[in-house]
Short mmCIF file of N, CA, C and O in Angstrom, two decimals:
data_model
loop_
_atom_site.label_atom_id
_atom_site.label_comp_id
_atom_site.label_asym_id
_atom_site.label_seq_id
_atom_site.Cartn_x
_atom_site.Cartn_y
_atom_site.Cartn_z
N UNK V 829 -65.05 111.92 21.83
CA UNK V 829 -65.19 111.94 23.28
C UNK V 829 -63.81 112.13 23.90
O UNK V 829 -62.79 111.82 23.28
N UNK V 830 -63.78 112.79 25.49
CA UNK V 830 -62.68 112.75 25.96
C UNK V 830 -62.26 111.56 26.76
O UNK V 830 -61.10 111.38 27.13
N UNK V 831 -63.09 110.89 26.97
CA UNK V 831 -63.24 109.40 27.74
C UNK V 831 -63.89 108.57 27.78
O UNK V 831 -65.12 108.47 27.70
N UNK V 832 -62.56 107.40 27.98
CA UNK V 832 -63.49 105.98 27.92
C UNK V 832 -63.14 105.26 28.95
O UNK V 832 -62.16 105.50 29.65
N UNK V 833 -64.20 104.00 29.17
CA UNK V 833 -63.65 103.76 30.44
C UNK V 833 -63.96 101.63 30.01
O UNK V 833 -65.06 101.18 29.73
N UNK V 834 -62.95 100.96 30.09
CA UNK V 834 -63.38 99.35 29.66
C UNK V 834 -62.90 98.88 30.98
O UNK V 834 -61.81 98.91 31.54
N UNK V 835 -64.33 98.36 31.35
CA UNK V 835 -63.96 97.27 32.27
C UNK V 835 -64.45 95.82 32.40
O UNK V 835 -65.64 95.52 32.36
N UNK V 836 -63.21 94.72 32.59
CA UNK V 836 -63.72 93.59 32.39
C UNK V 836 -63.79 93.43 30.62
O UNK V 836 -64.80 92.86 30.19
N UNK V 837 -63.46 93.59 30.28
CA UNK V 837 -63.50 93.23 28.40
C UNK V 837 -62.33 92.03 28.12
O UNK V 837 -61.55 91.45 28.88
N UNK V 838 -62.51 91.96 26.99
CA UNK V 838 -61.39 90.82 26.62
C UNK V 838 -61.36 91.11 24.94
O UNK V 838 -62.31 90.88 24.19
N UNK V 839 -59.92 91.74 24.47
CA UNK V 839 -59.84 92.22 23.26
C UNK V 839 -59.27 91.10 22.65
O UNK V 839 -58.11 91.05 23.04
N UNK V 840 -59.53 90.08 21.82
CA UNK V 840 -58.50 88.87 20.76
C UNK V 840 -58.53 89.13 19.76
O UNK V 840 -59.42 88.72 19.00
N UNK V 841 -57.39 90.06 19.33
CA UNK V 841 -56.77 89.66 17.71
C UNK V 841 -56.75 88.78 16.85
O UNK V 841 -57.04 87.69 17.34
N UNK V 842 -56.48 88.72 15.44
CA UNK V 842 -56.65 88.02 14.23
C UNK V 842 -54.87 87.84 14.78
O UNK V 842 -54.32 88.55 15.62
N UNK V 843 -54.31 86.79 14.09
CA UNK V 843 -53.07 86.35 14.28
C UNK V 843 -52.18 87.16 13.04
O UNK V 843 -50.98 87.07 12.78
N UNK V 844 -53.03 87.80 12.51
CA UNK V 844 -52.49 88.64 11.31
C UNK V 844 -52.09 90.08 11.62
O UNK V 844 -52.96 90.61 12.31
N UNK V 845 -51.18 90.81 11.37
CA UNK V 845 -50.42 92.04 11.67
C UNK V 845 -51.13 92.58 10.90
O UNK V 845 -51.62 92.16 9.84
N UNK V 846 -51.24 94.01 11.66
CA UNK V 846 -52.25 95.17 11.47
C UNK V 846 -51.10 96.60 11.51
O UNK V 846 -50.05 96.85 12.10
N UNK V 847 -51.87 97.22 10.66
CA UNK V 847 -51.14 98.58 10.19
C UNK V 847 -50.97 99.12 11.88
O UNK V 847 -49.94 99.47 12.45
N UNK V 848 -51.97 99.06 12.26
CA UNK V 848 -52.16 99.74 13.92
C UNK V 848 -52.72 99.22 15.44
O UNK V 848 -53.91 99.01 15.21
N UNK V 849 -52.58 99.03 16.31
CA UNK V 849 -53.44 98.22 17.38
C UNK V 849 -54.62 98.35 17.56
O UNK V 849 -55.05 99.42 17.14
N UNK V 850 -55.44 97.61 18.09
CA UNK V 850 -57.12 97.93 17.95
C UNK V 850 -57.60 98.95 18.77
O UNK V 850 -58.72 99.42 18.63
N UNK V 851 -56.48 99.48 19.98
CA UNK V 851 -56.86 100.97 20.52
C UNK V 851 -55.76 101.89 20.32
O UNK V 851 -54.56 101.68 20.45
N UNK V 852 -56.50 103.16 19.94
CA UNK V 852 -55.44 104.28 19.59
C UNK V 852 -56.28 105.58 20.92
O UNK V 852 -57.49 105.60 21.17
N UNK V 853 -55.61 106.18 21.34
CA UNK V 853 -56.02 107.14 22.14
C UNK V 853 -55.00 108.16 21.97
O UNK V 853 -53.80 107.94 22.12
N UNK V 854 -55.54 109.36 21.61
CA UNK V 854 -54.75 110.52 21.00
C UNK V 854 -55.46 112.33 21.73
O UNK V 854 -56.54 112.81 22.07
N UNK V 855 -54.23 112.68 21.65
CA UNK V 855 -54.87 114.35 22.19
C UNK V 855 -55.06 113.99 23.78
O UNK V 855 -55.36 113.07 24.53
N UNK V 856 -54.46 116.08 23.77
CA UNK V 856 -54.55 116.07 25.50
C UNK V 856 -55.57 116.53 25.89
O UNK V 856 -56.26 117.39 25.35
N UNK V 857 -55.82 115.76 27.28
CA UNK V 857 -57.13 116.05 27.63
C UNK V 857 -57.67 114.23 27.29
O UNK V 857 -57.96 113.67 28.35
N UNK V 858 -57.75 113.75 26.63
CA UNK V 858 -58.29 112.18 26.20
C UNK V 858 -57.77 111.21 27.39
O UNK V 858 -56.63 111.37 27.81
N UNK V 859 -58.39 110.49 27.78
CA UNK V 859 -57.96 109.48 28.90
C UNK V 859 -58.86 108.70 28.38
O UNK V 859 -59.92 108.95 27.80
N UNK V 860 -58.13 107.38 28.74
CA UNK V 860 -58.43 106.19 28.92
C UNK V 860 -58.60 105.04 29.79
O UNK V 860 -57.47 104.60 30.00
N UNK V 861 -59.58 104.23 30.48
CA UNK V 861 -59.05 104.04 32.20
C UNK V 861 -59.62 102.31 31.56
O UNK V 861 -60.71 101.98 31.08
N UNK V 862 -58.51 101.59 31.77
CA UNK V 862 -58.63 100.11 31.41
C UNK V 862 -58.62 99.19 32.37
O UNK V 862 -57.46 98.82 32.54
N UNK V 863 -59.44 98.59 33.17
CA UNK V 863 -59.36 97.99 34.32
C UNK V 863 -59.94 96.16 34.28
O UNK V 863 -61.10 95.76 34.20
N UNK V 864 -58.96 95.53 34.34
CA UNK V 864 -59.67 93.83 34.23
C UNK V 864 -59.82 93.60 32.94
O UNK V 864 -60.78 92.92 32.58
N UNK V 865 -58.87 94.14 31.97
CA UNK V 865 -59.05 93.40 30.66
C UNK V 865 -57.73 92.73 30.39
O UNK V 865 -56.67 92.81 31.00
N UNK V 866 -58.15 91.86 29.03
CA UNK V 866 -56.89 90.77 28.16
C UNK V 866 -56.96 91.25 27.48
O UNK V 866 -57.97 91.94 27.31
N UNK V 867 -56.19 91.23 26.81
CA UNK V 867 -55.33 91.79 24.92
C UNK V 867 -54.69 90.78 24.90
O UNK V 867 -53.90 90.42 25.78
N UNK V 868 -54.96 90.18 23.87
CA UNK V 868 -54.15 88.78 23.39
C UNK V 868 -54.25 88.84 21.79
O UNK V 868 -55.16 89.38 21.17
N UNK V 869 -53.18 88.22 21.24
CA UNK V 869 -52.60 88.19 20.13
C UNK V 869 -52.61 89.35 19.04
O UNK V 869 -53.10 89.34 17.91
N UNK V 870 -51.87 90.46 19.80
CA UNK V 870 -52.38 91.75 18.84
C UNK V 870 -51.01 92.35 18.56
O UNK V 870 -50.14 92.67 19.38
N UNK V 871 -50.99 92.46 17.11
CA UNK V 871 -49.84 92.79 16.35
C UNK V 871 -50.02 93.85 15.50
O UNK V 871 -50.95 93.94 14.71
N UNK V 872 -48.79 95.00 15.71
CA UNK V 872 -49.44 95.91 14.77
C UNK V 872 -48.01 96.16 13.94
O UNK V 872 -47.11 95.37 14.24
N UNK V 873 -47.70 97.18 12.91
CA UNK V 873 -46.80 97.32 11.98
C UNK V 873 -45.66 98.59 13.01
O UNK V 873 -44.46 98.78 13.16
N UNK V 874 -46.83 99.13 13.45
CA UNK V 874 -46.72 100.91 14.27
C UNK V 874 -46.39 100.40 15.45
O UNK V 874 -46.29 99.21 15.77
N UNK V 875 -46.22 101.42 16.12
CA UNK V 875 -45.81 101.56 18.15
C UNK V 875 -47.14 100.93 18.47
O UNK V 875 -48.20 101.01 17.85
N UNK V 876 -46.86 100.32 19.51
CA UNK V 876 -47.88 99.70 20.36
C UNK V 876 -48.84 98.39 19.65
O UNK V 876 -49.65 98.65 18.75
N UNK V 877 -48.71 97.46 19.98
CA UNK V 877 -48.94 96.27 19.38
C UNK V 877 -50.76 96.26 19.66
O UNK V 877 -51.60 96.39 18.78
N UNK V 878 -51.05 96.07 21.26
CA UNK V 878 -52.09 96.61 21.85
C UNK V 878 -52.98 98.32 21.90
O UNK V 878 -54.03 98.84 21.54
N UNK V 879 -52.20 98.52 22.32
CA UNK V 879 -52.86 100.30 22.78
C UNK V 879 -51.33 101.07 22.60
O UNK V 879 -50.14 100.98 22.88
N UNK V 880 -52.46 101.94 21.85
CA UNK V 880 -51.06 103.38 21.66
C UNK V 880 -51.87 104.56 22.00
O UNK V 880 -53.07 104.78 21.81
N UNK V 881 -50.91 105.31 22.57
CA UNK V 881 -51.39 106.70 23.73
C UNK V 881 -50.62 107.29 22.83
O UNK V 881 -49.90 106.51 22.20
N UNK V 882 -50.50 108.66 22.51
CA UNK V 882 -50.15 109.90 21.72
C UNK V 882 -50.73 110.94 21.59
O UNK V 882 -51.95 110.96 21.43
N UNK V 883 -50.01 112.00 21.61
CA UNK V 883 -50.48 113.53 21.46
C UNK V 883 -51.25 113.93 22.90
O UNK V 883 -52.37 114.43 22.92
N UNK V 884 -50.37 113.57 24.23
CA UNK V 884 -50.69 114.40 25.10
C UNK V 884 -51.84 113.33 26.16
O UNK V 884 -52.34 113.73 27.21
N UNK V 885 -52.09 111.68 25.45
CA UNK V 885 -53.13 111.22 25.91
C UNK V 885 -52.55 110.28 27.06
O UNK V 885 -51.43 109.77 27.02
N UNK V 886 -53.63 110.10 28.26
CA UNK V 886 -53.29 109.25 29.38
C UNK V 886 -54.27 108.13 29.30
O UNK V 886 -55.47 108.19 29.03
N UNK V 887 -53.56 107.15 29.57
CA UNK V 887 -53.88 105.74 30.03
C UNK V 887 -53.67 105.02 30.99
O UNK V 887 -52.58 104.71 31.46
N UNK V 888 -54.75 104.69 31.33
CA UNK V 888 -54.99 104.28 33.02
C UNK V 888 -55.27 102.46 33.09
O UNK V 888 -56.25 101.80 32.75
N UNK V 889 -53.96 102.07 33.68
CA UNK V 889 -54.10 100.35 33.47
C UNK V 889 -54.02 99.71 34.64
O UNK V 889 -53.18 99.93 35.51
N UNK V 890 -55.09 98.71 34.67
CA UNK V 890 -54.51 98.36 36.57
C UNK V 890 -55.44 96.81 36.24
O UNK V 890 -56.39 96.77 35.47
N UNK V 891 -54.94 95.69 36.97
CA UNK V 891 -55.72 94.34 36.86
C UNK V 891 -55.62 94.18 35.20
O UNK V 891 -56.68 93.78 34.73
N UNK V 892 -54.59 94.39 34.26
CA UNK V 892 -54.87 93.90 33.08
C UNK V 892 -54.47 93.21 32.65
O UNK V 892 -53.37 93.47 33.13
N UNK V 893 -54.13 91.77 31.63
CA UNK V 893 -53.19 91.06 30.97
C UNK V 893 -52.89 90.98 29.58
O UNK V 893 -53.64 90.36 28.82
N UNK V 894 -51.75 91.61 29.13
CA UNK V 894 -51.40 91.28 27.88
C UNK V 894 -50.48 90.03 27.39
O UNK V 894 -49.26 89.94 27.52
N UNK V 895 -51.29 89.17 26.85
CA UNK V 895 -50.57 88.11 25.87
C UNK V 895 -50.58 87.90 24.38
O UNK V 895 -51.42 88.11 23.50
N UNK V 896 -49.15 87.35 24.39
CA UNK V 896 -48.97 87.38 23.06
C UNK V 896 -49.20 89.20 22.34
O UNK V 896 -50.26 89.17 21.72
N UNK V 897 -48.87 89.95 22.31
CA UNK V 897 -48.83 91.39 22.09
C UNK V 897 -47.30 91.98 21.80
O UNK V 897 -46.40 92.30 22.58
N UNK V 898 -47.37 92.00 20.70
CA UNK V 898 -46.26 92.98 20.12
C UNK V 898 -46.48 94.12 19.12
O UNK V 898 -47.60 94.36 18.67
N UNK V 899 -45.01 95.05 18.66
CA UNK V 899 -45.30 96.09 17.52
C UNK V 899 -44.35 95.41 16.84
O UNK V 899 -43.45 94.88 17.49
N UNK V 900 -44.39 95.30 15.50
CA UNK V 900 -43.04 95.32 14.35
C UNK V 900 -41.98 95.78 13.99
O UNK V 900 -41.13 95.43 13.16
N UNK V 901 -42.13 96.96 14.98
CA UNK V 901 -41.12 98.16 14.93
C UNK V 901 -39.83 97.58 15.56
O UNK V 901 -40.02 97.15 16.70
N UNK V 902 -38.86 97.50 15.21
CA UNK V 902 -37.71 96.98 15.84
C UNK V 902 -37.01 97.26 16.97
O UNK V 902 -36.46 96.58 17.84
N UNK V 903 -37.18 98.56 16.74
CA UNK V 903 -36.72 98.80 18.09
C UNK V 903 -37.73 99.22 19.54
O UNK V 903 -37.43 99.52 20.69
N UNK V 904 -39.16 99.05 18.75
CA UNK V 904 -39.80 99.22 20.05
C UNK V 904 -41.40 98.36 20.11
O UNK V 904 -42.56 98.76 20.06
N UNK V 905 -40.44 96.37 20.29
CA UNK V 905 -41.70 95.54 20.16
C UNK V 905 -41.97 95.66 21.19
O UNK V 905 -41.26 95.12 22.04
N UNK V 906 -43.06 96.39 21.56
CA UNK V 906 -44.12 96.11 23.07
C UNK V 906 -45.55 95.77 23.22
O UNK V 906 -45.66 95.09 22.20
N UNK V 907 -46.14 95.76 23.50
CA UNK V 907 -47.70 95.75 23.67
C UNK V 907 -48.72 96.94 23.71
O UNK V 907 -49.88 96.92 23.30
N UNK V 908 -47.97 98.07 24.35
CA UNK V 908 -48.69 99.68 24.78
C UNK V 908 -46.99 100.31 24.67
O UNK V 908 -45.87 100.20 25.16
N UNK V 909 -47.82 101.07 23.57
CA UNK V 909 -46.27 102.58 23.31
C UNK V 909 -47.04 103.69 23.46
O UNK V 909 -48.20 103.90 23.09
N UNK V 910 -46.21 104.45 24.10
CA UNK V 910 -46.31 106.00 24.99
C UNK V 910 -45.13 106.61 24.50
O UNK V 910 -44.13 106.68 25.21
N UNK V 911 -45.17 107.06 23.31
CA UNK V 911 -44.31 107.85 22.74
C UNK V 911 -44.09 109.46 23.78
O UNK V 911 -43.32 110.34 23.41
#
C-alpha cells in the first residue's frame, strides 16, 4: 500500500533491542500520517528506534509521544530517523 493512517494507537515494545523499529516506511510516494499515538520502550540496532522513513517516504506526526525510544547507532540515538 501507499498509505497508512494510525490514529490513537499505543505501540509498547519488549525491553529487548531489535534488529529494526516496529515501523519501517519506505519508497516515494508511501506516507504515513500518525496522529495521537505512544511509542514507548522501542529499541532498535538500525536508525530509528521507533519509526524509520527511507527511500523517498513521508511521515506525518502531530499529538504524538515518544518514551523511552532509542537506536544503537551511536551516532544517531533517536526515536524516528529520516535519513
Amino acid at each position: 500500500c501507499t498509505g497508512v493512517t494510525m490514529l490513537h494507537v499505543s505501540v509498547a515494545c519488549t525491553s529487548k533491542v531489535s534488529a529494526a523499529g516496529p515501523l519501517q516506511i519506505s519508497g516515494a510516494g508511501a506516507v504515513a500520517t500518525i496522529e495521537g499515538a505512544t511509542f514507548s520502550d522501542c529499541a532498535s540496532l538500525a536508525d530509528g528506534g521507533s519509526i524509520r522513513a527511507y527511500n523517498g517516504a513521508t511521515v506525518k506526526i502531530s499529538g504524538s509521544t515518544f518514551q523511552r525510544s532509542s537506536s544503537q547507532v551511536f551516532f544517531m540515538s533517536m526515536a524516528l530517523a529520516i535519513p
